[in-house]
Amino acid sequence: MSELPSPRTVGRYLVRAAEPEDVDGARGVMLDTFYREFGYGYVPDWHEDVIDINDAYLTDPRHLLLVAIDTEDPRRTVVGTTGLLSRGPRHPPHPRWIAERYPSGSTAQLVRVYVRAEHRRRGLARVMVEMAAEFAAVREYASLYLHTNVNIAGAQPFWEDVAKEIFDARTTGEHGPGFATVHYEIPLPH
């Protein structure tokens, strides 16, 4: 079994497993997304993996952090991230039946699928999600789960193209006002 996915080139970008020197750039993409895109900033209960990226992603062989690197930038800037953790969704805030359907350990949860606005629409998120799904399949996870706020521009059409909707929680208010959470599952490659 290969330890990490092989790097892929997408136009001017290199998509690969994160290395220690990518941690600050990846954290910057994540925090900028929380503050600029989502408008609520860092929430410790939801974002503990962002503070200690090394322990959350780089040291556990069942976890993965992918980064998209702009190879035309002399600084080789991280412009996108995608994480995979071996934990299912938590109840609360998510419905109990969702947490039971996607238990920690056998579920790979896709998180932090973020691309800086000026680098979107170039296939980076799609490639990172494909690589994460391949990683999950090799690690013999039973399922690949994610949830997203579909109020974010482009989120719902993207996820509906690559995943199967499991539950539209917009009517439940599970994260509070302003959140339009939809739960998805991505088929694992064979």
Backbone as CSV, one residue per row, in Angstrom:
resi,resn,N_x,N_y,N_z,CA_x,CA_y,CA_z,C_x,C_y,C_z
1,MET,0.847,-1.168,0.000,0.000,0.000,0.000,0.897,1.237,0.000
2,SER,0.662,2.113,-0.945,1.408,3.367,-1.019,1.075,4.225,0.190
3,GLU,2.077,4.858,0.756,1.858,5.687,1.936,0.995,6.906,1.629
4,LEU,1.319,7.638,0.565,0.600,8.866,0.234,0.272,8.876,-1.255
5,PRO,-0.753,9.621,-1.640,-1.080,9.705,-3.069,0.065,10.326,-3.868
6,SER,0.207,9.892,-5.097,1.211,10.487,-5.990,0.795,11.903,-6.353
7,PRO,1.760,12.820,-6.412,1.443,14.202,-6.797,0.830,14.256,-8.201
8,ARG,-0.001,15.256,-8.418,-0.620,15.466,-9.727,-0.448,16.925,-10.132
9,THR,-0.262,17.117,-11.424,-0.172,18.460,-11.976,-1.517,18.831,-12.573
10,VAL,-1.995,20.032,-12.243,-3.248,20.571,-12.774,-2.898,21.954,-13.302
11,GLY,-2.643,22.051,-14.604,-2.225,23.333,-15.162,-0.943,23.797,-14.492
12,ARG,-0.971,24.979,-13.919,0.217,25.546,-13.269,0.370,25.120,-11.813
13,TYR,-0.475,24.204,-11.361,-0.512,23.823,-9.957,0.005,22.396,-9.753
14,LEU,0.581,22.182,-8.589,0.981,20.859,-8.146,0.115,20.507,-6.947
15,VAL,-0.582,19.382,-7.025,-1.414,18.913,-5.920,-0.707,17.697,-5.333
16,ARG,-0.455,17.765,-4.020,0.275,16.679,-3.359,-0.058,16.663,-1.875
17,ALA,0.379,15.588,-1.209,0.244,15.509,0.240,1.081,16.617,0.862
18,ALA,0.535,17.229,1.891,1.228,18.318,2.578,2.493,17.802,3.251
19,GLU,3.468,18.677,3.288,4.726,18.416,3.973,4.857,19.465,5.075
20,PRO,5.753,19.258,6.041,5.858,20.218,7.159,6.018,21.668,6.708
21,GLU,6.718,21.912,5.621,6.902,23.299,5.180,5.629,23.926,4.596
22,ASP,4.580,23.115,4.385,3.303,23.615,3.860,2.324,24.025,4.959
23,VAL,2.630,23.710,6.206,1.679,23.892,7.298,1.214,25.337,7.419
24,ASP,2.130,26.292,7.437,1.724,27.694,7.596,0.863,28.163,6.426
25,GLY,1.221,27.790,5.210,0.433,28.175,4.045,-0.950,27.549,4.062
26,ALA,-1.029,26.274,4.444,-2.324,25.600,4.531,-3.190,26.246,5.606
27,ARG,-2.598,26.529,6.762,-3.345,27.179,7.841,-3.860,28.545,7.372
28,GLY,-3.051,29.270,6.611,-3.477,30.562,6.097,-4.691,30.454,5.192
29,VAL,-4.702,29.451,4.308,-5.864,29.229,3.430,-7.099,28.939,4.276
30,MET,-6.952,28.081,5.275,-8.089,27.699,6.120,-8.624,28.893,6.916
31,LEU,-7.742,29.595,7.598,-8.194,30.736,8.411,-8.787,31.845,7.550
32,ASP,-8.172,32.123,6.412,-8.742,33.128,5.509,-10.149,32.719,5.066
33,THR,-10.361,31.432,4.837,-11.684,30.952,4.447,-12.686,31.180,5.570
34,PHE,-12.301,30.863,6.807,-13.217,31.060,7.936,-13.616,32.523,8.084
35,TYR,-12.644,33.414,7.955,-12.915,34.831,8.180,-13.510,35.527,6.964
36,ARG,-12.935,35.307,5.790,-13.362,36.051,4.589,-14.557,35.432,3.875
37,GLU,-14.574,34.110,3.774,-15.654,33.443,3.037,-16.856,33.167,3.940
38,PHE,-16.575,32.565,5.106,-17.659,32.156,5.985,-18.153,33.298,6.861
39,GLY,-17.273,34.241,7.171,-17.666,35.407,7.944,-17.796,35.199,9.442
40,TYR,-17.444,34.025,9.960,-17.560,33.808,11.404,-16.220,33.565,12.072
41,GLY,-15.163,33.411,11.328,-13.841,33.244,11.912,-13.582,31.880,12.505
42,TYR,-12.535,31.819,13.286,-12.089,30.585,13.916,-13.013,30.221,15.072
43,VAL,-13.506,28.982,15.084,-14.356,28.466,16.150,-13.643,27.244,16.731
44,PRO,-13.100,27.350,17.948,-12.297,26.251,18.504,-12.979,24.882,18.471
45,ASP,-14.268,24.817,18.749,-14.958,23.522,18.755,-15.033,22.877,17.367
46,TRP,-14.955,23.679,16.321,-15.069,23.161,14.963,-13.728,23.053,14.249
47,HIS,-12.745,23.800,14.670,-11.523,23.962,13.874,-10.240,23.579,14.598
48,GLU,-10.321,22.676,15.555,-9.126,22.331,16.320,-8.002,21.774,15.441
49,ASP,-8.339,21.147,14.346,-7.320,20.589,13.445,-6.474,21.670,12.776
50,VAL,-6.990,22.870,12.669,-6.294,23.952,11.970,-5.123,24.487,12.791
51,ILE,-5.259,24.470,14.095,-4.191,24.978,14.948,-3.015,24.014,14.970
52,ASP,-3.282,22.720,15.084,-2.205,21.736,15.122,-2.301,20.819,13.908
53,ILE,-2.012,21.382,12.755,-2.094,20.644,11.492,-1.169,19.435,11.501
54,ASN,0.010,19.591,12.069,0.963,18.484,12.077,0.378,17.250,12.760
55,ASP,-0.131,17.412,13.989,-0.701,16.267,14.695,-2.007,15.793,14.062
56,ALA,-2.812,16.722,13.575,-4.107,16.338,13.005,-3.966,15.564,11.701
57,TYR,-3.000,15.933,10.876,-2.926,15.356,9.533,-1.621,14.636,9.190
58,LEU,-0.496,15.163,9.617,0.787,14.669,9.096,1.351,13.477,9.854
59,THR,0.908,13.236,11.075,1.494,12.142,11.849,0.638,10.880,11.887
60,ASP,-0.623,10.972,11.551,-1.518,9.810,11.579,-1.581,9.203,10.177
61,PRO,-1.197,7.951,10.005,-1.192,7.353,8.665,-2.570,7.178,8.038
62,ARG,-3.640,7.331,8.820,-4.991,7.235,8.263,-5.575,8.597,7.938
63,HIS,-4.821,9.658,8.210,-5.264,11.024,7.910,-4.444,11.571,6.755
64,LEU,-4.979,12.603,6.124,-4.326,13.168,4.949,-4.655,14.649,4.843
65,LEU,-3.664,15.430,4.481,-3.889,16.824,4.092,-3.246,17.001,2.730
66,LEU,-4.062,17.382,1.767,-3.574,17.688,0.425,-3.474,19.195,0.276
67,VAL,-2.485,19.626,-0.482,-2.330,21.049,-0.784,-2.183,21.227,-2.284
68,ALA,-2.674,22.358,-2.757,-2.456,22.776,-4.146,-1.449,23.919,-4.085
69,ILE,-0.355,23.758,-4.813,0.749,24.715,-4.817,0.764,25.431,-6.164
70,ASP,0.863,26.747,-6.142,0.995,27.545,-7.365,2.467,27.526,-7.772
71,THR,2.790,26.734,-8.785,4.199,26.573,-9.189,4.732,27.774,-9.960
72,GLU,3.840,28.661,-10.429,4.306,29.871,-11.120,4.657,30.988,-10.143
73,ASP,4.253,30.823,-8.905,4.611,31.782,-7.859,5.993,31.377,-7.333
74,PRO,6.968,32.274,-7.351,8.307,31.921,-6.873,8.322,31.435,-5.418
75,ARG,7.324,31.845,-4.637,7.238,31.387,-3.239,6.570,30.027,-3.135
76,ARG,6.039,29.522,-4.265,5.332,28.233,-4.285,4.234,28.218,-3.209
77,THR,3.341,29.171,-3.341,2.284,29.423,-2.369,1.234,28.314,-2.362
78,VAL,0.782,27.953,-1.161,-0.352,27.039,-1.011,-1.611,27.836,-1.322
79,VAL,-2.394,27.367,-2.299,-3.618,28.071,-2.699,-4.880,27.243,-2.469
80,GLY,-4.706,25.989,-2.042,-5.860,25.135,-1.796,-5.513,24.025,-0.826
81,THR,-6.548,23.525,-0.130,-6.375,22.440,0.836,-7.542,21.472,0.753
82,THR,-7.293,20.252,1.162,-8.334,19.255,1.387,-7.815,18.303,2.450
83,GLY,-8.610,18.106,3.488,-8.216,17.213,4.567,-9.113,15.994,4.639
84,LEU,-8.562,14.929,5.212,-9.311,13.703,5.438,-8.954,13.223,6.843
85,LEU,-9.975,13.013,7.660,-9.798,12.556,9.040,-10.593,11.274,9.256
86,SER,-10.127,10.415,10.161,-10.813,9.151,10.435,-11.838,9.324,11.550
87,ARG,-12.728,10.263,11.331,-13.790,10.480,12.307,-15.080,10.833,11.581
88,GLY,-16.146,10.393,12.158,-17.445,10.730,11.606,-17.944,12.046,12.174
89,PRO,-19.110,12.465,11.750,-19.696,13.712,12.244,-20.100,13.574,13.710
90,ARG,-20.062,14.670,14.422,-20.401,14.685,15.853,-21.875,15.015,16.064
91,HIS,-22.432,14.351,17.064,-23.787,14.680,17.524,-23.683,15.173,18.954
92,PRO,-24.222,16.345,19.294,-24.636,17.399,18.388,-23.417,18.096,17.772
93,PRO,-23.520,18.902,16.791,-24.724,19.543,16.283,-25.458,18.722,15.223
94,HIS,-24.800,17.706,14.677,-25.432,16.944,13.600,-26.440,15.952,14.171
95,PRO,-27.429,15.552,13.376,-28.432,14.598,13.861,-27.778,13.284,14.310
96,ARG,-28.342,12.700,15.332,-27.822,11.431,15.879,-27.735,10.356,14.789
97,TRP,-28.752,10.264,13.938,-28.749,9.201,12.936,-27.604,9.371,11.934
98,ILE,-27.189,10.623,11.660,-26.035,10.863,10.779,-24.766,10.367,11.470
99,ALA,-24.596,10.708,12.753,-23.419,10.269,13.507,-23.367,8.748,13.602
100,GLU,-24.511,8.109,13.752,-24.546,6.639,13.826,-24.280,5.997,12.475
101,ARG,-24.742,6.613,11.418,-24.520,6.068,10.063,-23.053,6.173,9.650
102,TYR,-22.344,7.210,10.149,-20.951,7.452,9.778,-20.073,7.454,11.036
103,PRO,-19.835,6.275,11.626,-19.075,6.223,12.876,-17.585,6.509,12.672
104,SER,-16.988,7.082,13.697,-15.545,7.317,13.670,-14.816,5.983,13.550
105,GLY,-13.684,6.019,12.879,-12.877,4.820,12.676,-13.103,4.190,11.322
106,SER,-14.371,3.927,10.981,-14.659,3.333,9.669,-15.062,4.389,8.647
107,THR,-15.273,5.611,9.107,-15.649,6.710,8.218,-14.465,7.638,8.000
108,ALA,-14.220,7.978,6.755,-13.276,9.041,6.426,-14.118,10.291,6.211
109,GLN,-13.795,11.349,6.961,-14.530,12.600,6.794,-13.669,13.591,6.027
110,LEU,-14.234,14.091,4.951,-13.568,15.087,4.117,-13.799,16.457,4.741
111,VAL,-12.722,17.200,4.945,-12.797,18.518,5.580,-11.875,19.489,4.860
112,ARG,-12.104,20.777,5.089,-11.206,21.848,4.658,-10.929,21.835,3.151
113,VAL,-11.976,21.589,2.361,-11.853,21.643,0.899,-12.004,23.112,0.507
114,TYR,-10.866,23.805,0.468,-10.848,25.242,0.235,-9.839,25.587,-0.848
115,VAL,-10.239,26.488,-1.732,-9.336,27.030,-2.756,-9.498,28.547,-2.725
116,ARG,-8.385,29.245,-2.696,-8.444,30.718,-2.701,-9.220,31.181,-3.932
117,ALA,-10.022,32.220,-3.774,-10.956,32.675,-4.811,-10.288,32.889,-6.164
118,GLU,-9.124,33.489,-6.183,-8.459,33.794,-7.458,-7.895,32.563,-8.162
119,HIS,-7.973,31.392,-7.522,-7.456,30.159,-8.123,-8.568,29.134,-8.358
120,ARG,-9.804,29.536,-8.207,-10.935,28.623,-8.405,-11.250,28.430,-9.885
121,ARG,-12.068,27.413,-10.126,-12.541,27.067,-11.475,-11.398,26.568,-12.361
122,ARG,-10.438,25.904,-11.741,-9.298,25.334,-12.479,-9.152,23.852,-12.211
123,GLY,-10.114,23.266,-11.528,-10.100,21.828,-11.281,-9.353,21.382,-10.039
124,LEU,-8.899,22.328,-9.220,-8.098,21.955,-8.054,-8.908,21.183,-7.010
125,ALA,-10.074,21.680,-6.652,-10.889,20.996,-5.649,-11.264,19.600,-6.124
126,ARG,-11.637,19.483,-7.376,-12.037,18.180,-7.917,-10.885,17.175,-7.827
127,VAL,-9.688,17.597,-8.185,-8.532,16.695,-8.133,-8.213,16.330,-6.692
128,MET,-8.254,17.311,-5.790,-7.969,17.003,-4.380,-9.003,16.035,-3.805
129,VAL,-10.273,16.201,-4.157,-11.316,15.289,-3.678,-11.097,13.892,-4.253
130,GLU,-10.751,13.795,-5.529,-10.468,12.486,-6.132,-9.302,11.798,-5.428
131,MET,-8.244,12.554,-5.157,-7.081,11.984,-4.477,-7.433,11.537,-3.061
132,ALA,-8.246,12.315,-2.366,-8.672,11.939,-1.014,-9.534,10.677,-1.046
133,ALA,-10.416,10.561,-2.036,-11.254,9.365,-2.167,-10.397,8.128,-2.446
134,GLU,-9.395,8.271,-3.286,-8.485,7.152,-3.559,-7.734,6.747,-2.294
135,PHE,-7.271,7.717,-1.534,-6.588,7.463,-0.268,-7.515,6.706,0.684
136,ALA,-8.773,7.156,0.803,-9.745,6.505,1.693,-10.013,5.069,1.264
137,ALA,-10.090,4.838,-0.035,-10.341,3.480,-0.529,-9.169,2.556,-0.201
138,VAL,-7.948,3.024,-0.393,-6.762,2.214,-0.097,-6.688,1.913,1.398
139,ARG,-7.107,2.837,2.216,-7.077,2.663,3.676,-8.284,1.853,4.165
140,GLU,-9.117,1.414,3.238,-10.265,0.547,3.509,-11.304,1.160,4.446
141,TYR,-11.518,2.465,4.294,-12.632,3.094,4.994,-13.931,2.578,4.378
142,ALA,-14.982,2.519,5.174,-16.283,2.061,4.677,-16.996,3.141,3.884
143,SER,-16.748,4.417,4.240,-17.437,5.504,3.549,-16.619,6.788,3.647
144,LEU,-16.931,7.706,2.733,-16.313,9.029,2.701,-17.446,10.044,2.844
145,TYR,-17.474,10.721,3.974,-18.559,11.615,4.363,-18.068,13.063,4.378
146,LEU,-18.989,13.994,4.147,-18.698,15.413,4.339,-20.000,16.166,4.556
147,HIS,-19.871,17.352,5.119,-21.005,18.280,5.176,-20.465,19.642,4.771
148,THR,-21.355,20.458,4.237,-20.940,21.775,3.764,-22.055,22.781,3.990
149,ASN,-21.681,24.033,3.976,-22.640,25.132,4.030,-22.914,25.530,2.583
150,VAL,-24.094,25.194,2.081,-24.404,25.448,0.674,-24.706,26.913,0.384
151,ASN,-24.658,27.774,1.405,-24.766,29.210,1.152,-23.486,29.767,0.536
152,ILE,-22.399,29.036,0.620,-21.129,29.469,0.041,-21.221,29.313,-1.478
153,ALA,-20.885,30.357,-2.190,-21.003,30.359,-3.655,-20.303,29.155,-4.268
154,GLY,-21.031,28.422,-5.092,-20.477,27.292,-5.830,-20.441,25.984,-5.071
155,ALA,-20.675,26.001,-3.759,-20.551,24.770,-2.967,-21.560,23.706,-3.387
156,GLN,-22.826,24.061,-3.441,-23.841,23.051,-3.723,-23.682,22.439,-5.112
157,PRO,-23.500,23.230,-6.183,-23.331,22.593,-7.500,-22.094,21.685,-7.556
158,PHE,-20.998,22.119,-6.904,-19.792,21.294,-6.906,-20.056,19.953,-6.225
159,TRP,-20.599,19.986,-5.005,-20.791,18.738,-4.271,-21.838,17.857,-4.917
160,GLU,-22.863,18.442,-5.514,-23.866,17.610,-6.180,-23.301,16.915,-7.408
161,ASP,-22.219,17.451,-7.953,-21.572,16.832,-9.107,-20.662,15.670,-8.716
162,VAL,-20.123,15.689,-7.494,-19.153,14.663,-7.107,-19.624,13.768,-5.959
163,ALA,-20.771,14.090,-5.354,-21.214,13.354,-4.174,-22.715,13.108,-4.224
164,LYS,-23.171,12.262,-3.324,-24.600,11.967,-3.198,-25.122,12.647,-1.926
165,GLU,-26.179,13.423,-2.077,-26.779,14.073,-0.914,-27.398,13.030,0.000
166,ILE,-27.093,13.143,1.298,-27.643,12.237,2.305,-28.759,12.911,3.095
167,PHE,-28.543,14.187,3.438,-29.545,14.890,4.242,-29.370,16.392,4.100
168,ASP,-30.457,17.062,3.779,-30.471,18.524,3.702,-30.954,19.032,5.052
169,ALA,-30.026,19.578,5.840,-30.343,20.002,7.202,-30.708,21.478,7.303
170,ARG,-30.977,22.118,6.174,-31.279,23.551,6.229,-32.477,23.859,7.116
171,THR,-33.443,22.971,7.175,-34.635,23.238,7.983,-34.409,22.984,9.470
172,THR,-33.321,22.313,9.838,-33.086,21.972,11.245,-32.322,23.054,11.991
173,GLY,-31.568,23.885,11.263,-30.769,24.912,11.915,-29.676,24.340,12.788
174,GLU,-29.119,23.201,12.413,-28.183,22.483,13.282,-26.956,23.286,13.692
175,HIS,-26.517,24.229,12.884,-25.373,25.054,13.263,-25.797,26.469,13.667
176,GLY,-27.075,26.747,13.631,-27.555,28.069,13.997,-27.915,28.890,12.768
177,PRO,-28.377,30.120,12.990,-28.802,30.987,11.881,-27.657,31.259,10.907
178,GLY,-27.983,31.284,9.635,-26.997,31.603,8.609,-26.254,30.412,8.044
179,PHE,-26.475,29.239,8.612,-25.801,28.044,8.115,-26.801,27.206,7.338
180,ALA,-26.388,26.782,6.174,-27.232,25.953,5.325,-26.500,24.635,5.098
181,THR,-26.544,23.777,6.118,-25.776,22.542,6.097,-26.471,21.462,5.292
182,VAL,-25.691,20.834,4.397,-26.147,19.663,3.665,-25.069,18.596,3.835
183,HIS,-25.506,17.373,4.100,-24.613,16.232,4.321,-24.521,15.408,3.033
184,TYR,-23.302,14.954,2.727,-23.053,14.199,1.498,-22.184,12.976,1.774
185,GLU,-22.245,12.047,0.837,-21.320,10.908,0.821,-20.727,10.814,-0.581
186,ILE,-19.449,10.546,-0.643,-18.757,10.390,-1.914,-18.467,8.912,-2.131
187,PRO,-18.871,8.358,-3.260,-18.563,6.957,-3.523,-17.056,6.729,-3.560
188,LEU,-16.627,5.646,-2.935,-15.211,5.311,-2.939,-14.876,4.509,-4.194
189,PRO,-13.723,4.794,-4.809,-13.326,4.011,-5.981,-13.016,2.579,-5.571
190,HIS,-13.190,1.665,-6.500,-12.929,0.243,-6.206,-11.509,-0.103,-6.541
